[in-house]
Each structure stands twice: as structure tokens, then as C-alpha cells.
Amino acid sequence: MYKGALVSKSFFNFGHARNLPRFVPLKLYLLYYTYMDEITAKELRDRLAHNSKIQLVDVREPEEFEICNLGGELIPMGELPKQAGRIRRDIPVVVICHHGFRSAQAINYLSQRLGYDNLLNLKGGIHAWATQVDPDMATY
């Protein structure tokens, strides 16, 4: 079983997210994840290819970012409260993690607590990018 896997019918395991509860009630996770704007890996590829103004924010840990990344800002989950000022409000911001779960948590925090309204979750995370857009990208 990989980190970030569903471990019971009522809790979700966010694996290696630092400074956050390891297990989050599934209903709460679904509430966060269901009502947010998303972008697929292929849609993001197309936007980047057309030089659309877009900021990429990766909320994984540095060791994960070293394995594979799309560039952009690395702001690990535990650093969001201190580093949120690096996230732009004037252009679309795509938030990235491994499979899209931590980025959903980050988007919830940024929108609910700090008033961001320009955030998109990369559906399926960097793993979706690697499988759907760049099969040569390293995976973990």
C-alpha cells in the first residue's frame, strides 16, 4: 500500500504531509476535494505550451521535489503559513503534490484562511503528469 492510500472507510491517510494530522476524516477530505477547481495534467500541459501566465506551487517535501518536479515554487505544506506571501493572487496558481490530496488540503487552507480565489488543484498530482504527459519522468 502506498502513502496517501485509503486506510479505512472513515479516514484518509495523507502520508508524508508534515505538521498536519496523519489521518483526516474521509467526509472532511471529500468536502475539501469536491468543491475546488481542478486542472488535468493535459490541460496544464496545454496552458504551459501556450505560455499562459500561471504560477506552479508544489507543496511536497524537498526530497520528493528532487525526484521529479515541474519547476515553480517549492513550498512544503508545513511552510505554507510562513511562505504564503510567495503565492500570487493576480494569475491562476496550480497547486501540485504527489497525487492531489495534499494540494487539496493546501488549497483549502489558502482559500479559507487567507482568501485566495485563484487556485487550481492538479488532478492526480505529479503522478498524473508523469503517466499522462511525460512518461520519461521519474516516479515514486
Coordinates of C-alpha atoms in Angstrom, one line a residue:
M1 CA 0.0 0.0 0.0
Y2 CA 1.4 3.4 -0.9
K3 CA 1.4 6.5 1.2
G4 CA -1.7 8.5 0.7
A5 CA -3.8 5.4 0.5
L6 CA -7.3 5.0 1.8
V7 CA -6.9 3.1 5.1
S8 CA -10.4 2.7 6.3
K9 CA -14.0 3.7 5.3
S10 CA -13.9 6.8 7.5
F11 CA -10.3 8.1 7.5
F12 CA -7.9 9.2 4.8
N13 CA -4.1 8.8 5.3
F14 CA -2.2 11.9 4.0
G15 CA 1.1 10.0 4.3
H16 CA 4.1 12.3 4.5
A17 CA 2.4 15.7 4.9
R18 CA 4.4 17.4 7.7
N19 CA 2.7 19.3 10.6
L20 CA -0.7 18.1 9.6
P21 CA -2.8 15.3 11.1
R22 CA -1.8 12.0 9.6
F23 CA -5.4 10.8 9.3
V24 CA -8.2 13.1 8.2
P25 CA -11.9 12.1 8.4
L26 CA -12.9 10.9 4.9
K27 CA -16.0 13.1 4.9
L28 CA -13.9 16.2 5.6
Y29 CA -11.5 15.3 2.9
L30 CA -14.3 14.7 0.4
L31 CA -15.8 18.1 1.3
Y32 CA -12.5 19.8 0.6
Y33 CA -11.7 17.9 -2.5
T34 CA -15.2 18.0 -4.1
Y35 CA -15.7 21.8 -4.2
M36 CA -12.4 23.1 -5.7
D37 CA -11.3 24.0 -9.1
E38 CA -9.1 21.4 -10.8
I39 CA -6.9 21.2 -13.8
T40 CA -5.9 17.9 -15.5
A41 CA -2.3 17.2 -16.4
K42 CA -3.1 17.5 -20.1
E43 CA -4.9 20.8 -19.6
L44 CA -1.9 22.1 -17.7
R45 CA 0.5 20.9 -20.4
D46 CA -1.6 22.9 -23.0
R47 CA -1.7 26.0 -20.9
L48 CA 2.1 25.9 -20.4
A49 CA 2.6 25.3 -24.1
H50 CA 0.7 28.4 -24.9
N51 CA 2.8 30.4 -22.5
S52 CA -0.3 31.2 -20.3
K53 CA 0.6 33.2 -17.2
I54 CA 0.4 30.6 -14.5
Q55 CA 2.2 30.0 -11.2
L56 CA 3.1 26.5 -10.2
V57 CA 3.3 25.8 -6.4
D58 CA 4.5 22.4 -5.3
V59 CA 3.6 21.5 -1.7
R60 CA 5.6 18.3 -1.5
E61 CA 8.7 17.8 0.7
P62 CA 12.1 18.8 -0.8
E63 CA 13.2 15.2 -1.1
E64 CA 10.1 14.4 -3.2
F65 CA 10.6 17.6 -5.3
E66 CA 14.2 16.4 -6.1
I67 CA 12.9 13.1 -7.6
C68 CA 10.6 14.9 -10.1
N69 CA 9.1 18.3 -10.5
L70 CA 7.6 20.8 -12.9
G71 CA 9.6 23.7 -11.6
G72 CA 7.8 26.6 -10.0
E73 CA 7.7 27.4 -6.3
L74 CA 8.5 24.7 -3.7
I75 CA 6.5 25.5 -0.6
P76 CA 6.1 22.3 1.6
M77 CA 2.8 22.0 3.5
G78 CA 4.4 22.8 6.8
E79 CA 5.8 26.1 5.4
L80 CA 2.5 27.4 3.9
P81 CA 1.6 29.7 6.8
K82 CA 5.1 31.4 6.6
Q83 CA 5.6 31.3 2.9
A84 CA 2.1 32.1 1.5
G85 CA 3.2 35.5 0.5
R86 CA 5.2 33.9 -2.3
I87 CA 1.9 32.8 -3.9
R88 CA 0.5 35.3 -6.4
R89 CA -3.1 36.5 -6.3
D90 CA -3.2 38.1 -9.8
I91 CA -2.8 35.0 -12.0
P92 CA -4.0 31.4 -11.9
V93 CA -2.0 29.2 -9.4
V94 CA -1.8 25.5 -9.9
V95 CA -1.0 23.7 -6.6
I96 CA 0.8 20.3 -7.0
C97 CA 1.6 17.4 -4.8
H98 CA 2.1 13.6 -5.4
H99 CA -1.5 12.5 -6.1
G100 CA -3.6 15.7 -5.5
F101 CA -4.6 15.2 -1.9
R102 CA -2.1 17.4 0.0
S103 CA -2.6 20.1 -2.7
A104 CA -6.3 19.9 -1.9
Q105 CA -5.6 20.5 1.7
A106 CA -3.3 23.4 0.8
I107 CA -5.9 24.9 -1.4
N108 CA -8.5 24.6 1.4
Y109 CA -6.1 26.4 3.8
L110 CA -5.2 29.1 1.4
S111 CA -8.7 29.8 0.3
Q112 CA -10.5 29.5 3.6
R113 CA -7.9 31.2 5.9
L114 CA -6.1 33.6 3.5
G115 CA -8.8 34.4 0.9
Y116 CA -7.1 33.1 -2.2
D117 CA -9.6 32.6 -5.1
N118 CA -7.3 31.8 -8.0
L119 CA -6.2 28.3 -7.1
L120 CA -6.4 25.1 -9.2
N121 CA -5.6 21.6 -8.0
L122 CA -3.5 19.4 -10.3
K123 CA -5.8 16.4 -10.5
G124 CA -3.8 13.3 -9.8
G125 CA -0.8 15.4 -8.9
I126 CA 2.7 15.0 -10.3
H127 CA 2.0 11.3 -10.7
A128 CA -0.8 12.1 -13.3
W129 CA 1.7 14.3 -15.1
A130 CA 4.2 11.5 -15.3
T131 CA 1.7 8.9 -16.5
Q132 CA -0.3 11.1 -18.9
V133 CA 2.1 13.7 -20.2
D134 CA 5.7 12.8 -19.6
P135 CA 6.2 9.0 -19.3
D136 CA 10.0 9.6 -19.0
M137 CA 9.6 11.5 -15.7
A138 CA 10.8 9.7 -12.6
T139 CA 8.0 8.4 -10.4
Y140 CA 7.9 7.2 -6.8

